[in-house]
mmCIF file of C-alpha atoms in Angstrom:
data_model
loop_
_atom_site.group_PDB
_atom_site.id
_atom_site.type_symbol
_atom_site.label_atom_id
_atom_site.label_comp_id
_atom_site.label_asym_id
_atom_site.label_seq_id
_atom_site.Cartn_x
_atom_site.Cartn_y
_atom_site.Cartn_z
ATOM 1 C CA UNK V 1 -2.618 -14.179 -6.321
ATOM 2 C CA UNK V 2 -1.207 -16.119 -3.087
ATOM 3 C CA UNK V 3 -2.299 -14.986 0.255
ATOM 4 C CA UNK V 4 0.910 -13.515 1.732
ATOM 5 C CA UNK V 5 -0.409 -12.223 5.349
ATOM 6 C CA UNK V 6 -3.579 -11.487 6.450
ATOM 7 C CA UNK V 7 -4.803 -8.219 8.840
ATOM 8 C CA UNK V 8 -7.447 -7.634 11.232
ATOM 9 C CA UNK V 9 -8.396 -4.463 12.514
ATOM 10 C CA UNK V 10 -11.676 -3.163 14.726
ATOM 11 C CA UNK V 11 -13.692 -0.101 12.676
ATOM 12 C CA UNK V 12 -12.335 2.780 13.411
ATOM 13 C CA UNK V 13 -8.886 1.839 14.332
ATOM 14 C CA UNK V 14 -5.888 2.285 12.041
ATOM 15 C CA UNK V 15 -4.057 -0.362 10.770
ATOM 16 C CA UNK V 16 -0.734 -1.205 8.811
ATOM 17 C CA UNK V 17 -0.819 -3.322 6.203
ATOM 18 C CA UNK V 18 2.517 -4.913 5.647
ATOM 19 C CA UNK V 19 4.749 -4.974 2.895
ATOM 20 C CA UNK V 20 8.573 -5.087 2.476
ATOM 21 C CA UNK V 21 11.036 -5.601 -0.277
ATOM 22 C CA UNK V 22 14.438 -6.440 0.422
ATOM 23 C CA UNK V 23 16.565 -4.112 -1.477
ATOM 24 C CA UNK V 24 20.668 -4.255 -2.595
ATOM 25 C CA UNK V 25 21.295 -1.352 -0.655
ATOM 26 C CA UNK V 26 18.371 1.911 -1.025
ATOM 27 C CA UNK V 27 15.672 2.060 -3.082
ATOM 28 C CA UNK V 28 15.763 4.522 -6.001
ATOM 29 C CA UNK V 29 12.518 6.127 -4.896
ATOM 30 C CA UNK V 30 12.489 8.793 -7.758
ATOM 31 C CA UNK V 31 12.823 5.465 -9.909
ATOM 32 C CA UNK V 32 10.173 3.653 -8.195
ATOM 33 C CA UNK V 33 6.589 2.969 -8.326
ATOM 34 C CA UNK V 34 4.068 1.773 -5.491
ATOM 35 C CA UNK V 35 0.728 0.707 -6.204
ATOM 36 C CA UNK V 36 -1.422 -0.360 -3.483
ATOM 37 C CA UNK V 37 -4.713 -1.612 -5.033
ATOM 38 C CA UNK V 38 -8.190 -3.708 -4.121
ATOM 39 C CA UNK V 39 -8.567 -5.246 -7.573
ATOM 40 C CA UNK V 40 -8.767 -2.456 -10.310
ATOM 41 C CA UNK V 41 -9.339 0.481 -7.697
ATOM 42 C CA UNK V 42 -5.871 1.985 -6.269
ATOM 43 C CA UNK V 43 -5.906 2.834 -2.891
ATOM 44 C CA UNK V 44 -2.805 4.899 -2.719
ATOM 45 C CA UNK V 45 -0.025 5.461 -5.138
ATOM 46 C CA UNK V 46 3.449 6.759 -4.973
ATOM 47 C CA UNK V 47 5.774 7.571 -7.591
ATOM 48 C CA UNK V 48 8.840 9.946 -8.881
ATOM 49 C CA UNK V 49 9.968 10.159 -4.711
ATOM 50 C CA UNK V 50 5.869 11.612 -3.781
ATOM 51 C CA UNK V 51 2.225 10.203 -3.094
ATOM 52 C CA UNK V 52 0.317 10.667 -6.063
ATOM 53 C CA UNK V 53 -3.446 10.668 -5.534
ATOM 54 C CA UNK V 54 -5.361 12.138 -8.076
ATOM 55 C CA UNK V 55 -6.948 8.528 -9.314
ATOM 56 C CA UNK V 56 -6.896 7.504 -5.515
ATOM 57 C CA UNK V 57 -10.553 5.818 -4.589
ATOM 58 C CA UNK V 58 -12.467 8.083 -3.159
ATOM 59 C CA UNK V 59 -13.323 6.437 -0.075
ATOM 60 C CA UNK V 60 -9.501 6.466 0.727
ATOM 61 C CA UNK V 61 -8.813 9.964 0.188
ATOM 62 C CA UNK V 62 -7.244 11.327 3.421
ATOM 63 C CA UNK V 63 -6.405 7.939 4.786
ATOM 64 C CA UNK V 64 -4.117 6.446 3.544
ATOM 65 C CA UNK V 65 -0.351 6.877 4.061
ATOM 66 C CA UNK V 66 2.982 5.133 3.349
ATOM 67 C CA UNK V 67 6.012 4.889 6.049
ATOM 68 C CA UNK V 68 8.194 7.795 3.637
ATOM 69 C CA UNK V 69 11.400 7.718 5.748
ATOM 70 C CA UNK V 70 11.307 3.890 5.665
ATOM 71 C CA UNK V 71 10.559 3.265 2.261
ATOM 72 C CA UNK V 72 14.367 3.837 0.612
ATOM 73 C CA UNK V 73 14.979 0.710 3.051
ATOM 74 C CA UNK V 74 12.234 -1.157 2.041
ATOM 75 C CA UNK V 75 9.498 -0.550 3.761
ATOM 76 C CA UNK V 76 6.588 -0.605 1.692
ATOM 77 C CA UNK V 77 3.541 -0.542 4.247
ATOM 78 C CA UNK V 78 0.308 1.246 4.095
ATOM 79 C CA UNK V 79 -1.272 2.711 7.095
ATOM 80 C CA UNK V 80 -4.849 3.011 6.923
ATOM 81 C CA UNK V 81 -6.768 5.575 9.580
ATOM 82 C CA UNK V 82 -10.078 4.777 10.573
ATOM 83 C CA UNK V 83 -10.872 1.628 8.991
ATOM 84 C CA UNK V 84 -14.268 1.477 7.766
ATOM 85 C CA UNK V 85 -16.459 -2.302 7.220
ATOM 86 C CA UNK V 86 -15.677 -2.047 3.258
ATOM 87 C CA UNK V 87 -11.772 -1.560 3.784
ATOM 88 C CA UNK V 88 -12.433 -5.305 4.208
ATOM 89 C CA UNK V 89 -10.669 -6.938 0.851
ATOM 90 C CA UNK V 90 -7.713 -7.872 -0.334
ATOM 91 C CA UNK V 91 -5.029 -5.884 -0.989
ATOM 92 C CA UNK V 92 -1.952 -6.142 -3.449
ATOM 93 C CA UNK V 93 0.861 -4.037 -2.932
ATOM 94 C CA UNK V 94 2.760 -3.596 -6.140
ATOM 95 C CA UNK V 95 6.300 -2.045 -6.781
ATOM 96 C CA UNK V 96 7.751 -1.429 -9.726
ATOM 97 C CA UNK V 97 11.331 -0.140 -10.581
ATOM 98 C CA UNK V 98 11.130 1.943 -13.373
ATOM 99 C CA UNK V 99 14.302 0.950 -15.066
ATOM 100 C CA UNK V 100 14.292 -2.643 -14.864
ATOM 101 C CA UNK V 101 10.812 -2.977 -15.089
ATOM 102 C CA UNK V 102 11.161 -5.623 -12.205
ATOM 103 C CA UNK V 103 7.747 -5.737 -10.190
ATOM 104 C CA UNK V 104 7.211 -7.262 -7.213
ATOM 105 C CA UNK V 105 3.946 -8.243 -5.656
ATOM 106 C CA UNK V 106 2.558 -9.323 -2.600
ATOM 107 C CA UNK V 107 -1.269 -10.051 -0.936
ATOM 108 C CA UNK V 108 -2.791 -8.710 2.235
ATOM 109 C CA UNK V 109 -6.066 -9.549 3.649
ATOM 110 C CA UNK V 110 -7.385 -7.171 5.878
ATOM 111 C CA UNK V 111 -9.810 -8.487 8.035
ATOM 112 C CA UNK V 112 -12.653 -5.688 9.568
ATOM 113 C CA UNK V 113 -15.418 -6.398 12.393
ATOM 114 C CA UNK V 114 -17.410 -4.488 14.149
ATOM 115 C CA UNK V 115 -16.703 -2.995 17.343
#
């Protein structure tokens, strides 16, 4: 679990967490899965081409969000509204092509303080 970047954000203000993949040309989306995850507890997930938030944590629900016209290009980044003290953690963002089973992974820090 390397550090790849690390975040910092005031509460209340929305920040984007940053993750990319460089892809051969587009992204399968229908093919994909995105898992964006402090430890065990997911903070947003996407797969089959749509969010999918029914196990989301709820102190996440309503936002999160992912950059959808960017994503086919790589773009895996995960805006988060209103950042509260506790978003403070580290965060792995996780794809996963479904037919290759080839996962990439990468580290964010987000950093929160108080106004």
């Amino acid at each position: 679990g390397q550090l790849d970047t690390t975040c910092h954000a005031f509460v209340g203000e929305t920040v984007i967490l940053p993750c990319t993949t460089t892809p051969p040309g587009e992204l399968t989306l229908s093919k994909s899965m995105l898992y964006w995850q402090i430890g065990t507890e997911l903070v947003h997930f996407f797969q089959n081409g749509q969010d999918s938030l029914e196990s989301q944590d709820e102190k996440f629900h309503g936002r999160t969000s992912l950059f959808l016209d960017q994503m086919k290009h790589g773009n895996l980044s995960l805006k988060i509204s209103n950042v509260q003290l506790r978003d403070d953690a580290e965060y792995s963002c996780i794809y996963r092509q479904v037919e290759n089973h080839e996962t990439k992974k990468s580290v964010i820090k987000l950093n929160v303080s108080g106004k």
